[in-house]
mmCIF file of C-alpha atoms and ligand atoms in Angstrom:
data_model
loop_
_atom_site.group_PDB
_atom_site.id
_atom_site.type_symbol
_atom_site.label_atom_id
_atom_site.label_comp_id
_atom_site.label_asym_id
_atom_site.label_seq_id
_atom_site.Cartn_x
_atom_site.Cartn_y
_atom_site.Cartn_z
ATOM 1 C CA UNK A 145 125.730 104.095 70.522
ATOM 2 C CA UNK A 146 125.067 105.743 74.558
ATOM 3 C CA UNK A 147 125.748 103.612 77.605
ATOM 4 C CA UNK A 148 122.182 102.443 78.135
ATOM 5 C CA UNK A 149 121.235 101.169 75.394
ATOM 6 C CA UNK A 150 123.346 99.017 76.834
ATOM 7 C CA UNK A 151 120.713 98.136 79.176
ATOM 8 C CA UNK A 152 118.807 97.130 76.833
ATOM 9 C CA UNK A 153 118.323 93.613 76.991
ATOM 10 C CA UNK A 154 120.378 91.245 74.217
ATOM 11 C CA UNK A 155 117.878 89.762 72.415
ATOM 12 C CA UNK A 156 116.035 92.843 71.811
ATOM 13 C CA UNK A 157 118.971 94.591 70.202
ATOM 14 C CA UNK A 158 117.458 95.250 66.819
ATOM 15 C CA UNK A 159 114.640 94.241 67.082
ATOM 16 C CA UNK A 160 112.370 96.256 64.643
ATOM 17 C CA UNK A 161 108.804 96.101 65.807
ATOM 18 C CA UNK A 162 105.711 95.958 64.469
ATOM 19 C CA UNK A 163 105.127 97.412 61.415
ATOM 20 C CA UNK A 164 102.298 99.640 60.995
ATOM 21 C CA UNK A 165 100.539 100.486 58.579
ATOM 22 C CA UNK A 166 101.864 103.458 59.574
ATOM 23 C CA UNK A 167 105.351 102.825 60.384
ATOM 24 C CA UNK A 168 106.320 104.208 56.711
ATOM 25 C CA UNK A 169 106.647 107.382 56.142
ATOM 26 C CA UNK A 170 104.552 107.312 52.965
ATOM 27 C CA UNK A 171 102.426 110.529 51.391
ATOM 28 C CA UNK A 172 99.497 110.413 49.641
ATOM 29 C CA UNK A 173 95.577 111.361 49.451
ATOM 30 C CA UNK A 174 93.921 107.819 49.101
ATOM 31 C CA UNK A 175 94.381 105.771 51.856
ATOM 32 C CA UNK A 176 94.376 102.240 51.935
ATOM 33 C CA UNK A 177 96.669 100.184 53.359
ATOM 34 C CA UNK A 178 94.819 99.348 56.501
ATOM 35 C CA UNK A 179 91.845 97.492 56.116
ATOM 36 C CA UNK A 180 89.978 100.929 57.734
ATOM 37 C CA UNK A 181 86.432 101.407 57.123
ATOM 38 C CA UNK A 182 85.776 103.738 53.962
ATOM 39 C CA UNK A 183 83.187 105.241 55.817
ATOM 40 C CA UNK A 184 82.979 107.164 60.061
ATOM 41 C CA UNK A 185 80.640 105.646 62.453
ATOM 42 C CA UNK A 186 77.595 107.750 63.035
ATOM 43 C CA UNK A 187 78.287 107.658 65.826
ATOM 44 C CA UNK A 188 81.479 108.633 65.398
ATOM 45 C CA UNK A 189 81.028 113.211 65.018
ATOM 46 C CA UNK A 190 83.278 114.334 62.894
ATOM 47 C CA UNK A 191 85.033 111.144 61.576
ATOM 48 C CA UNK A 192 88.245 111.617 63.810
ATOM 49 C CA UNK A 193 88.337 108.256 65.066
ATOM 50 C CA UNK A 194 88.451 105.520 60.996
ATOM 51 C CA UNK A 195 91.698 106.197 61.184
ATOM 52 C CA UNK A 196 94.376 104.300 62.540
ATOM 53 C CA UNK A 197 96.583 107.140 65.185
ATOM 54 C CA UNK A 198 99.646 107.547 64.781
ATOM 55 C CA UNK A 199 101.771 106.029 66.646
ATOM 56 C CA UNK A 200 103.533 108.558 68.937
ATOM 57 C CA UNK A 201 101.265 112.285 67.518
ATOM 58 C CA UNK A 202 103.769 114.906 67.182
ATOM 59 C CA UNK A 203 102.402 117.899 68.107
ATOM 60 C CA UNK A 204 101.200 116.342 72.012
ATOM 61 C CA UNK A 205 104.620 114.751 71.800
ATOM 62 C CA UNK A 206 105.720 118.344 70.788
ATOM 63 C CA UNK A 207 103.389 119.540 73.751
ATOM 64 C CA UNK A 208 104.261 116.951 76.465
ATOM 65 C CA UNK A 209 108.354 117.425 75.243
ATOM 66 C CA UNK A 210 107.456 121.193 76.163
ATOM 67 C CA UNK A 211 105.798 121.585 79.215
ATOM 68 C CA UNK A 212 108.135 118.394 81.578
ATOM 69 C CA UNK A 213 111.042 120.765 79.478
ATOM 70 C CA UNK A 214 113.277 118.008 77.200
ATOM 71 C CA UNK A 215 113.225 117.986 73.421
ATOM 72 C CA UNK A 216 110.391 116.082 71.515
ATOM 73 C CA UNK A 217 112.314 112.668 70.615
ATOM 74 C CA UNK A 218 113.435 111.776 74.479
ATOM 75 C CA UNK A 219 109.907 111.578 74.957
ATOM 76 C CA UNK A 220 107.781 108.938 74.449
ATOM 77 C CA UNK A 221 104.032 108.414 75.208
ATOM 78 C CA UNK A 222 101.809 105.967 76.537
ATOM 79 C CA UNK A 223 98.392 104.621 78.943
ATOM 80 C CA UNK A 224 99.117 106.133 81.820
ATOM 81 C CA UNK A 225 102.904 106.505 82.936
ATOM 82 C CA UNK A 226 102.316 103.304 84.308
ATOM 83 C CA UNK A 227 102.906 101.398 80.598
ATOM 84 C CA UNK A 228 105.352 103.040 81.094
ATOM 85 C CA UNK A 229 106.643 102.049 83.803
ATOM 86 C CA UNK A 230 105.960 97.983 82.554
ATOM 87 C CA UNK A 231 107.373 99.249 79.500
ATOM 88 C CA UNK A 232 110.821 99.762 81.309
ATOM 89 C CA UNK A 233 110.981 96.685 82.996
ATOM 90 C CA UNK A 234 109.866 94.227 79.553
ATOM 91 C CA UNK A 235 112.923 95.788 77.753
ATOM 92 C CA UNK A 236 115.287 95.784 79.950
ATOM 93 C CA UNK A 237 115.540 93.381 82.485
ATOM 94 C CA UNK A 238 115.238 89.489 81.323
ATOM 95 C CA UNK A 239 113.780 86.970 83.584
ATOM 96 C CA UNK A 240 114.605 85.448 86.582
ATOM 97 C CA UNK A 241 118.816 87.465 86.257
ATOM 98 C CA UNK A 242 117.601 90.969 86.337
ATOM 99 C CA UNK A 243 116.592 93.676 89.089
ATOM 100 C CA UNK A 244 113.414 95.722 89.733
ATOM 101 C CA UNK A 245 114.618 98.143 92.429
ATOM 102 C CA UNK A 246 112.073 100.285 95.023
ATOM 103 C CA UNK A 247 111.283 101.871 97.747
ATOM 104 C CA UNK A 248 108.811 100.263 100.175
ATOM 105 C CA UNK A 249 106.120 101.138 101.157
ATOM 106 C CA UNK A 250 105.749 102.915 97.597
ATOM 107 C CA UNK A 251 103.399 103.232 94.583
ATOM 108 C CA UNK A 252 102.047 99.910 93.913
ATOM 109 C CA UNK A 253 103.064 99.816 90.183
ATOM 110 C CA UNK A 254 106.546 99.068 90.046
ATOM 111 C CA UNK A 255 106.143 95.525 92.680
ATOM 112 C CA UNK A 256 102.886 94.371 90.062
ATOM 113 C CA UNK A 257 105.304 94.933 86.548
ATOM 114 C CA UNK A 258 108.354 93.288 88.090
ATOM 115 C CA UNK A 259 106.592 90.515 88.399
ATOM 116 C CA UNK A 260 104.659 89.922 86.298
ATOM 117 C CA UNK A 261 108.259 90.164 83.863
ATOM 118 C CA UNK A 262 109.669 87.423 86.195
ATOM 119 C CA UNK A 263 112.051 90.289 87.538
ATOM 120 C CA UNK A 264 113.465 90.271 91.084
ATOM 121 C CA UNK A 265 111.939 92.641 93.110
ATOM 122 C CA UNK A 266 114.444 94.338 95.437
ATOM 123 C CA UNK A 267 112.813 95.946 98.277
ATOM 124 C CA UNK A 268 114.580 98.574 99.678
ATOM 125 C CA UNK A 269 112.377 100.020 102.889
ATOM 126 C CA UNK A 270 112.455 103.574 103.098
ATOM 127 C CA UNK A 271 113.478 105.633 106.524
ATOM 128 C CA UNK A 272 110.409 106.737 108.290
ATOM 129 C CA UNK A 273 112.420 109.587 109.981
ATOM 130 C CA UNK A 274 112.310 113.629 111.818
ATOM 131 C CA UNK A 275 111.565 114.829 108.353
ATOM 132 C CA UNK A 276 108.934 112.193 107.427
ATOM 133 C CA UNK A 277 109.768 108.495 104.999
ATOM 134 C CA UNK A 278 112.436 108.618 103.358
ATOM 135 C CA UNK A 279 114.057 106.431 100.481
ATOM 136 C CA UNK A 280 118.079 105.279 102.308
ATOM 137 C CA UNK A 281 120.883 105.938 99.615
ATOM 138 C CA UNK A 282 123.239 104.550 100.494
ATOM 139 C CA UNK A 283 120.766 101.231 101.384
ATOM 140 C CA UNK A 284 120.029 101.276 97.647
ATOM 141 C CA UNK A 285 123.160 103.272 96.197
ATOM 142 C CA UNK A 286 124.487 98.664 97.949
ATOM 143 C CA UNK A 287 120.807 96.835 97.292
ATOM 144 C CA UNK A 288 120.458 97.886 93.866
ATOM 145 C CA UNK A 289 124.159 96.605 93.061
ATOM 146 C CA UNK A 290 124.647 93.675 95.033
ATOM 147 C CA UNK A 291 120.480 92.330 92.899
ATOM 148 C CA UNK A 292 122.099 93.360 89.684
ATOM 149 C CA UNK A 293 119.300 95.691 89.550
ATOM 150 C CA UNK A 294 118.745 97.426 85.711
ATOM 151 C CA UNK A 295 115.347 99.780 87.063
ATOM 152 C CA UNK A 296 116.094 101.911 90.292
ATOM 153 C CA UNK A 297 112.263 103.536 90.429
ATOM 154 C CA UNK A 298 112.695 106.790 92.819
ATOM 155 C CA UNK A 299 109.319 107.673 93.158
ATOM 156 C CA UNK A 300 109.417 111.873 93.985
ATOM 157 C CA UNK A 301 106.794 113.486 95.616
ATOM 158 C CA UNK A 302 106.488 109.104 96.513
ATOM 159 C CA UNK A 303 102.823 108.060 96.615
ATOM 160 C CA UNK A 304 102.264 106.970 99.264
ATOM 161 C CA UNK A 305 104.939 109.012 102.055
ATOM 162 C CA UNK A 306 105.185 112.245 100.144
ATOM 163 C CA UNK A 307 107.845 113.631 100.429
ATOM 164 C CA UNK A 308 110.316 114.471 97.020
ATOM 165 C CA UNK A 309 113.716 113.344 96.480
ATOM 166 C CA UNK A 310 116.118 115.905 95.831
ATOM 167 C CA UNK A 311 117.818 116.190 93.040
ATOM 168 C CA UNK A 312 121.402 115.855 94.932
ATOM 169 C CA UNK A 313 120.627 112.227 96.340
ATOM 170 C CA UNK A 314 119.163 111.258 92.389
ATOM 171 C CA UNK A 315 122.440 112.342 91.499
ATOM 172 C CA UNK A 316 124.097 110.322 94.812
ATOM 173 C CA UNK A 317 122.717 107.003 92.191
ATOM 174 C CA UNK A 318 123.141 107.046 89.333
ATOM 175 C CA UNK A 319 126.952 108.563 89.272
ATOM 176 C CA UNK A 320 127.115 105.299 91.849
ATOM 177 C CA UNK A 321 124.597 102.521 89.416
ATOM 178 C CA UNK A 322 126.473 104.881 85.716
ATOM 179 C CA UNK A 323 125.974 101.616 83.462
ATOM 180 C CA UNK A 324 124.154 99.022 85.967
ATOM 181 C CA UNK A 325 121.321 100.412 85.659
ATOM 182 C CA UNK A 326 119.232 102.904 84.602
ATOM 183 C CA UNK A 327 117.166 105.157 87.812
ATOM 184 C CA UNK A 328 113.579 106.507 87.089
ATOM 185 C CA UNK A 329 112.950 108.601 88.999
ATOM 186 C CA UNK A 330 108.682 108.669 89.494
ATOM 187 C CA UNK A 331 107.417 112.396 89.446
ATOM 188 C CA UNK A 332 103.809 112.060 89.249
ATOM 189 C CA UNK A 333 102.923 114.353 91.638
ATOM 190 C CA UNK A 334 105.575 116.899 90.786
ATOM 191 C CA UNK A 335 103.647 119.722 90.344
ATOM 192 C CA UNK A 336 102.764 120.121 93.957
ATOM 193 C CA UNK A 337 106.624 120.204 94.899
ATOM 194 C CA UNK A 338 109.284 122.475 94.971
ATOM 195 C CA UNK A 339 111.715 119.797 94.178
ATOM 196 C CA UNK A 340 112.821 120.758 90.780
ATOM 197 C CA UNK A 341 112.300 117.935 88.292
ATOM 198 C CA UNK A 342 115.234 115.706 87.942
ATOM 199 C CA UNK A 343 114.967 116.234 83.507
ATOM 200 C CA UNK A 344 117.389 119.159 84.473
ATOM 201 C CA UNK A 345 119.540 116.137 85.503
ATOM 202 C CA UNK A 346 118.780 114.307 82.349
ATOM 203 C CA UNK A 347 121.667 116.735 79.698
ATOM 204 C CA UNK A 348 123.840 114.833 82.401
ATOM 205 C CA UNK A 349 123.116 111.896 83.395
ATOM 206 C CA UNK A 350 121.970 109.445 80.835
ATOM 207 C CA UNK A 351 121.130 106.755 82.901
ATOM 208 C CA UNK A 352 117.787 109.324 84.908
ATOM 209 C CA UNK A 353 114.903 108.930 82.994
ATOM 210 C CA UNK A 354 111.891 110.935 83.795
ATOM 211 C CA UNK A 355 107.218 109.794 84.745
ATOM 212 C CA UNK A 356 104.992 112.343 84.434
ATOM 213 C CA UNK A 357 101.401 112.102 84.065
ATOM 214 C CA UNK A 358 98.551 114.227 82.945
ATOM 215 C CA UNK A 359 96.282 112.025 85.230
ATOM 216 C CA UNK A 360 97.406 114.656 89.018
ATOM 217 C CA UNK A 361 97.049 117.292 88.635
ATOM 218 C CA UNK A 362 96.245 117.373 84.918
ATOM 219 C CA UNK A 363 92.589 116.074 85.986
ATOM 220 C CA UNK A 364 93.108 114.013 82.952
ATOM 221 C CA UNK A 365 92.949 110.635 84.839
ATOM 222 C CA UNK A 366 90.748 109.001 82.201
ATOM 223 C CA UNK A 367 92.468 110.037 79.250
ATOM 224 C CA UNK A 368 95.666 107.813 80.545
ATOM 225 C CA UNK A 369 97.835 109.922 78.738
ATOM 226 C CA UNK A 370 101.311 109.158 80.813
ATOM 227 C CA UNK A 371 105.211 110.938 79.772
ATOM 228 C CA UNK A 372 108.571 109.306 79.792
ATOM 229 C CA UNK A 373 111.810 111.181 79.237
ATOM 230 C CA UNK A 374 115.314 109.166 78.285
ATOM 231 C CA UNK A 375 117.841 108.959 76.760
ATOM 232 C CA UNK A 376 116.853 109.431 72.434
ATOM 233 C CA UNK A 377 118.129 105.546 72.113
ATOM 234 C CA UNK A 378 116.261 103.990 74.987
ATOM 235 C CA UNK A 379 112.790 105.660 73.880
ATOM 236 C CA UNK A 380 113.325 104.952 69.901
ATOM 237 C CA UNK A 381 113.917 101.577 71.717
ATOM 238 C CA UNK A 382 110.793 101.906 73.705
ATOM 239 C CA UNK A 383 108.716 102.590 70.410
ATOM 240 C CA UNK A 384 109.521 99.324 68.972
ATOM 241 C CA UNK A 385 108.644 97.691 72.475
ATOM 242 C CA UNK A 386 105.715 99.442 72.961
ATOM 243 C CA UNK A 387 101.667 98.220 70.979
ATOM 244 C CA UNK A 388 100.449 99.739 68.116
ATOM 245 C CA UNK A 389 98.651 102.721 67.820
ATOM 246 C CA UNK A 390 99.424 103.055 72.158
ATOM 247 C CA UNK A 391 97.160 107.225 71.957
ATOM 248 C CA UNK A 392 93.707 106.901 71.446
ATOM 249 C CA UNK A 393 92.654 109.685 68.555
ATOM 250 C CA UNK A 394 89.787 110.973 70.846
ATOM 251 C CA UNK A 395 92.413 111.046 74.222
ATOM 252 C CA UNK A 396 95.420 112.617 72.266
ATOM 253 C CA UNK A 397 92.824 115.810 71.304
ATOM 254 C CA UNK A 398 91.363 115.679 74.898
ATOM 255 C CA UNK A 399 95.288 116.213 76.500
ATOM 256 C CA UNK A 400 95.764 118.988 73.987
ATOM 257 C CA UNK A 401 93.218 120.731 74.899
ATOM 258 C CA UNK A 402 93.873 120.956 78.512
ATOM 259 C CA UNK A 403 97.265 121.707 77.654
ATOM 260 C CA UNK A 404 96.573 124.725 75.798
ATOM 261 C CA UNK A 405 97.588 127.956 77.519
ATOM 262 C CA UNK A 406 94.575 128.735 79.694
ATOM 263 C CA UNK A 407 93.969 125.812 80.444
ATOM 264 C CA UNK A 408 97.493 124.918 81.850
ATOM 265 C CA UNK A 409 97.325 129.111 83.667
ATOM 266 C CA UNK A 410 94.375 127.136 85.230
ATOM 267 C CA UNK A 411 95.692 124.058 86.308
ATOM 268 C CA UNK A 412 98.517 126.567 87.736
ATOM 269 C CA UNK A 413 96.268 128.472 90.184
ATOM 270 C CA UNK A 414 94.939 124.346 91.056
ATOM 271 C CA UNK A 415 97.649 123.275 91.862
ATOM 272 C CA UNK A 416 98.879 126.043 94.332
ATOM 273 C CA UNK A 417 94.943 125.366 95.769
ATOM 274 C CA UNK A 418 95.801 122.180 96.455
ATOM 275 C CA UNK A 419 98.858 122.959 98.119
ATOM 276 C CA UNK A 420 97.065 126.137 100.302
ATOM 277 C CA UNK A 421 94.299 123.389 101.183
ATOM 278 C CA UNK A 422 97.346 120.308 102.256
ATOM 279 C CA UNK A 423 99.329 123.174 104.704
ATOM 280 C CA UNK A 424 95.106 124.078 105.838
ATOM 281 C CA UNK A 425 94.918 119.622 106.260
ATOM 282 C CA UNK A 426 97.371 118.921 107.884
ATOM 283 C CA UNK A 427 97.133 121.890 110.798
ATOM 284 C CA UNK A 428 93.957 119.899 110.932
ATOM 285 C CA UNK A 429 94.751 117.055 111.410
ATOM 286 C CA UNK A 430 97.579 117.863 113.631
ATOM 287 C CA UNK A 431 95.835 118.790 116.595
ATOM 288 C CA UNK A 432 93.090 116.095 116.432
ATOM 289 C CA UNK A 433 94.028 113.578 120.171
ATOM 290 C CA UNK A 434 92.505 110.363 116.863
ATOM 291 C CA UNK A 435 96.564 111.114 114.595
ATOM 292 C CA UNK A 436 98.937 110.108 116.873
ATOM 293 C CA UNK A 437 101.129 111.599 112.785
ATOM 294 C CA UNK A 438 100.839 113.547 110.205
ATOM 295 C CA UNK A 439 103.355 113.051 107.718
ATOM 296 C CA UNK A 440 105.096 115.832 105.895
ATOM 297 C CA UNK A 441 103.881 116.437 102.179
ATOM 298 C CA UNK A 442 104.733 117.114 98.908
ATOM 299 C CA UNK A 443 101.339 115.867 96.805
ATOM 300 C CA UNK A 444 98.190 116.088 96.173
ATOM 301 C CA UNK A 445 97.097 113.929 99.441
ATOM 302 C CA UNK A 446 98.301 113.560 103.071
ATOM 303 C CA UNK A 447 99.486 110.292 105.179
ATOM 304 C CA UNK A 448 98.875 110.420 108.514
ATOM 305 C CA UNK A 449 98.643 107.193 111.387
ATOM 306 C CA UNK A 450 95.259 107.321 113.109
ATOM 307 C CA UNK A 451 95.453 106.109 116.191
ATOM 308 C CA UNK A 452 92.436 103.532 115.937
ATOM 309 C CA UNK A 453 92.632 103.524 111.373
ATOM 310 C CA UNK A 454 89.796 101.910 111.829
ATOM 311 C CA UNK A 455 86.808 103.151 113.077
ATOM 312 C CA UNK A 456 88.562 106.571 111.203
ATOM 313 C CA UNK A 457 87.575 104.998 108.336
ATOM 314 C CA UNK A 458 84.461 104.016 108.540
ATOM 315 C CA UNK A 459 83.637 107.263 110.159
ATOM 316 C CA UNK A 460 84.614 108.764 106.881
ATOM 317 C CA UNK A 461 82.811 105.941 105.140
ATOM 318 C CA UNK A 462 80.056 106.087 106.956
ATOM 319 C CA UNK A 463 80.124 110.068 105.421
ATOM 320 C CA UNK A 464 80.692 109.024 103.119
ATOM 321 C CA UNK A 465 84.351 110.012 102.073
ATOM 322 C CA UNK A 466 86.757 107.043 101.072
ATOM 323 C CA UNK A 467 90.373 107.465 101.433
ATOM 324 C CA UNK A 468 92.813 105.037 101.459
ATOM 325 C CA UNK A 469 93.418 102.729 103.547
ATOM 326 C CA UNK A 470 96.957 102.045 103.869
ATOM 327 C CA UNK A 471 97.084 99.038 106.237
ATOM 328 C CA UNK A 472 98.598 96.799 104.500
ATOM 329 C CA UNK A 473 101.257 98.003 103.594
ATOM 330 C CA UNK A 474 104.613 97.677 104.837
ATOM 331 C CA UNK A 475 105.397 100.048 107.718
ATOM 332 C CA UNK A 476 101.809 101.480 108.191
ATOM 333 C CA UNK A 477 99.472 99.124 110.012
ATOM 334 C CA UNK A 478 97.842 102.334 110.984
ATOM 335 C CA UNK A 479 97.745 105.174 108.500
ATOM 336 C CA UNK A 480 95.218 106.032 105.584
ATOM 337 C CA UNK A 481 96.631 108.554 102.931
ATOM 338 C CA UNK A 482 93.747 111.822 102.469
ATOM 339 C CA UNK A 483 93.650 113.250 98.896
ATOM 340 C CA UNK A 484 92.907 116.724 99.008
ATOM 341 C CA UNK A 485 89.896 117.678 97.079
ATOM 342 C CA UNK A 486 88.219 120.260 97.446
ATOM 343 C CA UNK A 487 87.922 123.570 100.095
ATOM 344 C CA UNK A 488 84.337 121.911 101.134
ATOM 345 C CA UNK A 489 85.915 117.896 100.733
ATOM 346 C CA UNK A 490 88.277 118.255 102.904
ATOM 347 C CA UNK A 491 86.189 120.601 105.240
ATOM 348 C CA UNK A 492 83.686 117.520 105.488
ATOM 349 C CA UNK A 493 86.784 115.310 106.055
ATOM 350 C CA UNK A 494 87.719 117.877 109.479
ATOM 351 C CA UNK A 495 84.768 117.498 110.470
ATOM 352 C CA UNK A 496 84.779 113.795 110.288
ATOM 353 C CA UNK A 497 87.261 113.252 111.678
ATOM 354 C CA UNK A 498 87.158 116.322 115.183
ATOM 355 C CA UNK A 499 83.001 114.192 115.649
ATOM 356 C CA UNK A 500 85.193 111.750 115.958
ATOM 357 C CA UNK A 501 87.336 113.134 118.776
ATOM 358 C CA UNK A 502 84.609 113.927 120.626
ATOM 359 C CA UNK A 503 83.056 110.658 120.640
ATOM 360 C CA UNK A 504 86.618 108.228 120.928
HETATM 361 N N1 PMP B 163 103.229 106.664 89.665
HETATM 362 C C1 PMP B 163 102.712 106.693 90.656
HETATM 363 C C2 PMP B 163 103.310 107.578 92.097
HETATM 364 C C3 PMP B 163 101.727 107.369 91.151
HETATM 365 O O1 PMP B 163 100.362 106.972 92.293
HETATM 366 C C4 PMP B 163 100.308 106.971 89.568
HETATM 367 C C5 PMP B 163 99.793 106.727 90.061
HETATM 368 N N2 PMP B 163 98.404 106.959 90.359
HETATM 369 C C6 PMP B 163 101.370 106.621 89.097
HETATM 370 C C7 PMP B 163 101.942 106.402 88.839
HETATM 371 C C8 PMP B 163 100.394 106.332 87.267
HETATM 372 O O2 PMP B 163 99.387 106.646 86.521
HETATM 373 P P1 PMP B 163 98.684 107.730 85.294
HETATM 374 O O3 PMP B 163 99.000 105.828 84.966
HETATM 375 O O4 PMP B 163 97.542 107.705 86.211
HETATM 376 O O5 PMP B 163 100.001 108.577 84.679
#
């Protein structure tokens, strides 16, 4: 048994989960074991949805494993990476005892999942440095040990901070917490960054896991396809905890189409374009008197502080542009997060904020 399996809740040892009609490996040509309809719904052209899907569609698992440089046995597909976060927290943390560490300001689902599980939230604020918002690695390690964290979420690139966590820092945390915690590197925005994926570390450090998604660079947010890459033994446990049939057939078909060689080539071109637009928007924002700070970004958004964030937010809104108001997030009382759009949309953002300067 690998060490990471020791991190799973003791009361789940031997838990078999729901045994679905697709669990047993049976064969036949007349399938009458799942109470499905005998005929397809007229709205289901081609009839692909009459039967329950494979719990983990093999073709999709293979495609995602190839995409992310992992083995199929290390892959869990779920309803967005949100589901994987929740599965990890539920499977590893005993309510009232174990902790979940994260680094605010950061993506909110780590806190939500911890709260729902009754796990302790251990918050280690990002440091606001000349290089941007970065995790305090020594503080993360110390707080994880002191707070009995079972899970440490490192968001890389971080949302909304924007910076990647260098792999050397991931290794430091994983090494210090070996046998104590799983270090989950959330790479939802990894396609937009230069830092290589932490998947490359997993052969050496079994307590590293990686989250990826088709919701961002791949443009399939509505398909809800998220991937957890982790130790194969841990993935087997999580598959038993996961709800039956979590990947709807139309979604896996869409994901497979979206991962064809042709689609991937176009996605790669668009990532290059977004990275160019990122520089352009950052440069333009940095010129504006209404902007007090533009943060470095390795993602498809730019975080900026404003002298009057309310005025900027309202001006953008009046121009029909909705950006993310970050003012309720810790340390970000004057900040907005602007997702990079098409060049025309980014032009509109810039023009609107330039006009704000003229009237300020
Ligand atoms: N991680 C991060 C850092 C995110 O910003 C998001 C979505 N905003 C997610 C995970 C969840 O993505 P999804 O569930 O669509 O895969």
